[in-house]
mmCIF file of N, CA and C in Angstrom:
data_model
loop_
_atom_site.group_PDB
_atom_site.id
_atom_site.type_symbol
_atom_site.label_atom_id
_atom_site.label_comp_id
_atom_site.label_asym_id
_atom_site.label_seq_id
_atom_site.Cartn_x
_atom_site.Cartn_y
_atom_site.Cartn_z
ATOM 1 N N MET S 1374 -111.051 304.145 223.394
ATOM 2 C CA MET S 1374 -111.632 305.356 223.865
ATOM 3 C C MET S 1374 -112.396 305.703 224.686
ATOM 4 N N THR S 1375 -111.433 306.155 226.215
ATOM 5 C CA THR S 1375 -113.042 306.482 226.990
ATOM 6 C C THR S 1375 -112.526 308.064 226.923
ATOM 7 N N ASP S 1376 -113.943 308.559 227.252
ATOM 8 C CA ASP S 1376 -113.613 310.430 227.418
ATOM 9 C C ASP S 1376 -113.134 310.420 227.894
ATOM 10 N N GLU S 1377 -112.572 310.096 229.109
ATOM 11 C CA GLU S 1377 -111.858 310.748 230.381
ATOM 12 C C GLU S 1377 -109.860 309.995 229.392
ATOM 13 N N GLU S 1378 -109.812 308.624 228.671
ATOM 14 C CA GLU S 1378 -108.409 309.182 227.899
ATOM 15 C C GLU S 1378 -108.252 309.656 226.669
ATOM 16 N N LEU S 1379 -109.330 310.554 226.330
ATOM 17 C CA LEU S 1379 -109.173 311.476 225.244
ATOM 18 C C LEU S 1379 -108.534 312.272 225.997
ATOM 19 N N VAL S 1380 -109.473 313.315 226.790
ATOM 20 C CA VAL S 1380 -108.734 314.411 227.834
ATOM 21 C C VAL S 1380 -107.816 314.111 228.001
ATOM 22 N N VAL S 1381 -106.810 313.443 228.273
ATOM 23 C CA VAL S 1381 -105.790 313.110 228.988
ATOM 24 C C VAL S 1381 -104.924 313.057 227.533
ATOM 25 N N GLU S 1382 -105.344 312.694 226.787
ATOM 26 C CA GLU S 1382 -104.211 312.529 225.227
ATOM 27 C C GLU S 1382 -104.293 314.154 224.592
ATOM 28 N N PHE S 1383 -105.205 315.180 225.098
ATOM 29 C CA PHE S 1383 -105.624 316.355 224.662
ATOM 30 C C PHE S 1383 -104.960 317.231 225.754
ATOM 31 N N ALA S 1384 -104.726 316.711 226.804
ATOM 32 C CA ALA S 1384 -103.680 317.360 228.058
ATOM 33 C C ALA S 1384 -102.540 317.187 227.676
ATOM 34 N N LEU S 1385 -102.278 316.133 227.468
ATOM 35 C CA LEU S 1385 -100.994 316.138 227.291
ATOM 36 C C LEU S 1385 -100.145 316.859 225.768
ATOM 37 N N THR S 1386 -101.275 316.428 224.341
ATOM 38 C CA THR S 1386 -101.014 317.248 223.628
ATOM 39 C C THR S 1386 -101.216 318.913 223.456
ATOM 40 N N ARG S 1387 -101.195 319.201 224.480
ATOM 41 C CA ARG S 1387 -101.418 320.174 224.751
ATOM 42 C C ARG S 1387 -100.175 321.090 225.436
ATOM 43 N N LEU S 1388 -99.457 320.197 226.750
ATOM 44 C CA LEU S 1388 -98.546 320.752 226.806
ATOM 45 C C LEU S 1388 -97.658 321.027 225.976
ATOM 46 N N ASP S 1389 -97.465 319.266 225.231
ATOM 47 C CA ASP S 1389 -96.436 319.488 224.342
ATOM 48 C C ASP S 1389 -96.188 320.206 223.325
ATOM 49 N N ASN S 1390 -97.495 321.161 222.692
ATOM 50 C CA ASN S 1390 -97.840 322.376 221.410
ATOM 51 C C ASN S 1390 -98.394 323.794 222.536
ATOM 52 N N PRO S 1391 -97.825 323.950 223.524
ATOM 53 C CA PRO S 1391 -98.384 325.542 223.787
ATOM 54 C C PRO S 1391 -99.155 326.312 223.242
ATOM 55 N N GLY S 1392 -98.446 326.915 222.058
ATOM 56 C CA GLY S 1392 -98.846 327.556 221.115
ATOM 57 C C GLY S 1392 -100.350 327.639 219.613
ATOM 58 N N LEU S 1393 -100.594 326.604 219.643
ATOM 59 C CA LEU S 1393 -101.557 325.834 219.305
ATOM 60 C C LEU S 1393 -102.935 326.550 220.029
ATOM 61 N N ASP S 1394 -103.848 326.955 218.898
ATOM 62 C CA ASP S 1394 -105.255 326.571 219.744
ATOM 63 C C ASP S 1394 -106.041 325.182 219.628
ATOM 64 N N LEU S 1395 -107.102 325.410 220.102
ATOM 65 C CA LEU S 1395 -108.009 323.937 220.901
ATOM 66 C C LEU S 1395 -108.092 323.063 219.584
ATOM 67 N N GLU S 1396 -108.381 324.146 218.480
ATOM 68 C CA GLU S 1396 -108.937 322.988 217.028
ATOM 69 C C GLU S 1396 -107.636 322.710 216.732
ATOM 70 N N GLU S 1397 -106.362 322.965 216.471
ATOM 71 C CA GLU S 1397 -105.087 322.185 216.444
ATOM 72 C C GLU S 1397 -105.080 320.909 216.807
ATOM 73 N N ILE S 1398 -104.833 321.490 218.327
ATOM 74 C CA ILE S 1398 -105.085 320.677 219.264
ATOM 75 C C ILE S 1398 -105.720 319.035 218.966
ATOM 76 N N ALA S 1399 -106.940 319.733 218.845
ATOM 77 C CA ALA S 1399 -107.746 318.095 218.546
ATOM 78 C C ALA S 1399 -107.496 317.406 217.150
ATOM 79 N N ALA S 1400 -106.921 318.583 216.339
ATOM 80 C CA ALA S 1400 -106.281 317.697 214.796
ATOM 81 C C ALA S 1400 -105.340 316.966 215.171
ATOM 82 N N LEU S 1401 -104.369 317.570 216.038
ATOM 83 C CA LEU S 1401 -103.162 316.783 215.856
ATOM 84 C C LEU S 1401 -103.671 315.540 216.859
ATOM 85 N N VAL S 1402 -104.035 315.653 218.075
ATOM 86 C CA VAL S 1402 -105.110 314.290 218.853
ATOM 87 C C VAL S 1402 -105.680 312.974 217.780
ATOM 88 N N VAL S 1403 -105.984 313.399 216.567
ATOM 89 C CA VAL S 1403 -106.910 313.573 215.731
ATOM 90 C C VAL S 1403 -105.967 311.912 214.862
ATOM 91 N N ARG S 1404 -105.193 312.625 214.515
ATOM 92 C CA ARG S 1404 -103.977 312.005 213.607
ATOM 93 C C ARG S 1404 -103.033 311.044 214.910
ATOM 94 N N ARG S 1405 -103.292 311.299 215.462
ATOM 95 C CA ARG S 1405 -103.008 310.562 216.551
ATOM 96 C C ARG S 1405 -103.628 309.147 216.908
ATOM 97 N N VAL S 1406 -104.821 309.376 216.819
ATOM 98 C CA VAL S 1406 -105.705 308.272 217.467
ATOM 99 C C VAL S 1406 -105.600 307.087 216.527
ATOM 100 N N GLY S 1407 -105.363 307.002 215.020
ATOM 101 C CA GLY S 1407 -105.496 306.313 213.700
ATOM 102 C C GLY S 1407 -106.540 306.338 213.173
ATOM 103 N N PRO S 1408 -106.881 305.515 212.121
ATOM 104 C CA PRO S 1408 -107.707 305.681 211.482
ATOM 105 C C PRO S 1408 -109.212 305.041 211.993
ATOM 106 N N ASP S 1409 -109.112 304.045 213.062
ATOM 107 C CA ASP S 1409 -109.808 303.279 212.758
ATOM 108 C C ASP S 1409 -110.250 304.301 213.996
ATOM 109 N N GLN S 1410 -110.081 304.957 215.172
ATOM 110 C CA GLN S 1410 -110.238 306.208 216.123
ATOM 111 C C GLN S 1410 -111.587 306.850 215.204
ATOM 112 N N LEU S 1411 -110.359 307.884 214.385
ATOM 113 C CA LEU S 1411 -110.554 308.894 213.304
ATOM 114 C C LEU S 1411 -112.059 307.990 213.004
ATOM 115 N N LEU S 1412 -112.629 307.322 212.473
ATOM 116 C CA LEU S 1412 -113.732 307.155 212.013
ATOM 117 C C LEU S 1412 -115.145 306.731 212.966
ATOM 118 N N GLN S 1413 -114.495 306.276 214.525
ATOM 119 C CA GLN S 1413 -115.492 306.422 215.073
ATOM 120 C C GLN S 1413 -115.818 308.265 215.792
ATOM 121 N N PHE S 1414 -114.902 308.754 215.516
ATOM 122 C CA PHE S 1414 -115.338 309.896 216.591
ATOM 123 C C PHE S 1414 -116.188 310.612 215.189
ATOM 124 N N ALA S 1415 -115.854 310.622 214.123
ATOM 125 C CA ALA S 1415 -116.566 311.034 212.978
ATOM 126 C C ALA S 1415 -117.824 310.902 212.408
ATOM 127 N N SER S 1416 -118.333 309.232 212.725
ATOM 128 C CA SER S 1416 -119.555 308.609 213.280
ATOM 129 C C SER S 1416 -120.334 309.185 213.800
ATOM 130 N N GLN S 1417 -119.579 309.013 215.364
ATOM 131 C CA GLN S 1417 -120.068 309.626 216.591
ATOM 132 C C GLN S 1417 -120.835 310.918 216.508
ATOM 133 N N ASN S 1418 -120.095 312.002 215.684
ATOM 134 C CA ASN S 1418 -119.887 313.486 215.851
ATOM 135 C C ASN S 1418 -121.214 313.996 214.598
ATOM 136 N N LEU S 1419 -121.328 313.271 213.321
ATOM 137 C CA LEU S 1419 -122.140 312.943 212.586
ATOM 138 C C LEU S 1419 -123.960 312.695 213.224
ATOM 139 N N ALA S 1420 -123.396 311.516 213.839
ATOM 140 C CA ALA S 1420 -124.726 311.412 214.829
ATOM 141 C C ALA S 1420 -125.151 312.187 215.506
ATOM 142 N N VAL S 1421 -123.974 312.525 216.126
ATOM 143 C CA VAL S 1421 -124.946 313.998 217.208
ATOM 144 C C VAL S 1421 -125.591 315.063 216.683
ATOM 145 N N ARG S 1422 -125.394 315.679 215.246
ATOM 146 C CA ARG S 1422 -125.544 316.329 214.689
ATOM 147 C C ARG S 1422 -126.390 316.451 213.713
ATOM 148 N N GLY S 1423 -126.667 314.709 213.650
ATOM 149 C CA GLY S 1423 -127.973 314.334 212.535
ATOM 150 C C GLY S 1423 -128.257 314.163 210.883
ATOM 151 N N GLU S 1424 -126.555 314.452 210.712
ATOM 152 C CA GLU S 1424 -126.419 313.975 209.457
ATOM 153 C C GLU S 1424 -126.016 312.865 208.887
ATOM 154 N N LEU S 1425 -125.913 312.433 207.721
ATOM 155 C CA LEU S 1425 -125.978 311.441 206.472
ATOM 156 C C LEU S 1425 -124.223 311.116 205.909
ATOM 157 N N ARG S 1426 -123.383 312.748 206.087
ATOM 158 C CA ARG S 1426 -122.321 312.681 205.531
ATOM 159 C C ARG S 1426 -121.464 313.849 205.744
ATOM 160 N N GLY S 1427 -120.132 313.723 205.647
ATOM 161 C CA GLY S 1427 -119.276 315.242 206.392
ATOM 162 C C GLY S 1427 -117.473 314.291 206.489
ATOM 163 N N GLY S 1428 -117.161 315.312 205.918
ATOM 164 C CA GLY S 1428 -116.000 315.532 205.697
ATOM 165 C C GLY S 1428 -114.660 314.428 207.022
ATOM 166 N N ALA S 1429 -114.668 313.415 206.960
ATOM 167 C CA ALA S 1429 -113.916 312.410 208.111
ATOM 168 C C ALA S 1429 -113.721 313.019 209.084
ATOM 169 N N PHE S 1430 -112.150 313.195 208.347
ATOM 170 C CA PHE S 1430 -111.365 314.468 209.910
ATOM 171 C C PHE S 1430 -111.929 315.131 210.434
ATOM 172 N N GLU S 1431 -113.000 316.717 209.619
ATOM 173 C CA GLU S 1431 -112.797 317.626 209.883
ATOM 174 C C GLU S 1431 -113.776 317.157 210.701
ATOM 175 N N SER S 1432 -114.891 315.997 210.969
ATOM 176 C CA SER S 1432 -115.932 315.389 211.720
ATOM 177 C C SER S 1432 -114.930 315.464 212.855
ATOM 178 N N ALA S 1433 -114.224 314.588 212.977
ATOM 179 C CA ALA S 1433 -113.580 313.440 214.483
ATOM 180 C C ALA S 1433 -112.956 314.593 214.524
ATOM 181 N N VAL S 1434 -112.625 315.826 214.449
ATOM 182 C CA VAL S 1434 -111.814 317.048 215.350
ATOM 183 C C VAL S 1434 -112.853 317.920 215.926
ATOM 184 N N GLU S 1435 -114.098 317.924 214.920
ATOM 185 C CA GLU S 1435 -115.308 318.260 215.698
ATOM 186 C C GLU S 1435 -115.454 317.670 217.426
ATOM 187 N N CYS S 1436 -115.807 315.977 217.139
ATOM 188 C CA CYS S 1436 -116.131 315.610 218.076
ATOM 189 C C CYS S 1436 -115.355 315.645 218.753
ATOM 190 N N VAL S 1437 -114.122 315.731 219.107
ATOM 191 C CA VAL S 1437 -112.995 315.734 220.418
ATOM 192 C C VAL S 1437 -113.336 316.499 220.806
ATOM 193 N N LEU S 1438 -113.324 318.294 220.292
ATOM 194 C CA LEU S 1438 -113.177 319.261 220.593
ATOM 195 C C LEU S 1438 -114.911 319.515 220.768
ATOM 196 N N ARG S 1439 -116.029 319.143 220.917
ATOM 197 C CA ARG S 1439 -116.785 318.697 221.739
ATOM 198 C C ARG S 1439 -117.075 317.989 223.013
ATOM 199 N N ILE S 1440 -116.263 316.644 222.950
ATOM 200 C CA ILE S 1440 -115.855 315.885 224.119
ATOM 201 C C ILE S 1440 -115.490 316.927 225.587
ATOM 202 N N VAL S 1441 -114.463 317.265 224.814
ATOM 203 C CA VAL S 1441 -113.266 318.146 225.531
ATOM 204 C C VAL S 1441 -113.765 319.053 226.131
ATOM 205 N N LEU S 1442 -114.282 320.173 225.484
ATOM 206 C CA LEU S 1442 -114.888 320.893 225.889
ATOM 207 C C LEU S 1442 -116.505 320.702 227.170
ATOM 208 N N LYS S 1443 -117.022 319.968 226.388
ATOM 209 C CA LYS S 1443 -118.485 318.852 227.649
ATOM 210 C C LYS S 1443 -117.688 319.009 228.382
ATOM 211 N N LEU S 1444 -116.719 318.026 228.567
ATOM 212 C CA LEU S 1444 -116.287 317.549 229.855
ATOM 213 C C LEU S 1444 -115.370 318.828 230.792
ATOM 214 N N ARG S 1445 -115.492 319.467 230.231
ATOM 215 C CA ARG S 1445 -113.981 320.285 230.771
ATOM 216 C C ARG S 1445 -114.968 321.492 231.392
ATOM 217 N N ASP S 1446 -116.293 322.016 230.682
ATOM 218 C CA ASP S 1446 -117.538 322.975 231.406
ATOM 219 C C ASP S 1446 -118.874 322.151 232.443
ATOM 220 N N GLY S 1447 -118.783 320.280 231.946
ATOM 221 C CA GLY S 1447 -119.165 319.770 232.870
ATOM 222 C C GLY S 1447 -120.931 319.519 232.572
ATOM 223 N N GLY S 1448 -120.899 319.990 231.147
ATOM 224 C CA GLY S 1448 -122.360 319.853 230.725
ATOM 225 C C GLY S 1448 -122.697 318.376 230.185
ATOM 226 N N ASP S 1449 -124.119 318.072 230.452
ATOM 227 C CA ASP S 1449 -124.617 317.038 230.158
ATOM 228 C C ASP S 1449 -125.352 316.781 228.826
ATOM 229 N N ASP S 1450 -125.052 317.742 227.879
ATOM 230 C CA ASP S 1450 -125.513 317.366 226.886
ATOM 231 C C ASP S 1450 -124.578 317.023 225.750
#
């Protein structure tokens, strides 16, 4: 899943659930993408943070939020 595809998925999920905050939207996205993509997001997030271990679901949610906010704000990090 590319970052752009992730942002589209995030936006569509947000439209379907307007009362949720960003972290809750990210959690729904992570639940929908399946276990392989969850592990990909989690490992990507742990690598960015320089950590060897962490909760897979929580790390995946943080990764989704980081990607969405980075693209939204136009950041380069």
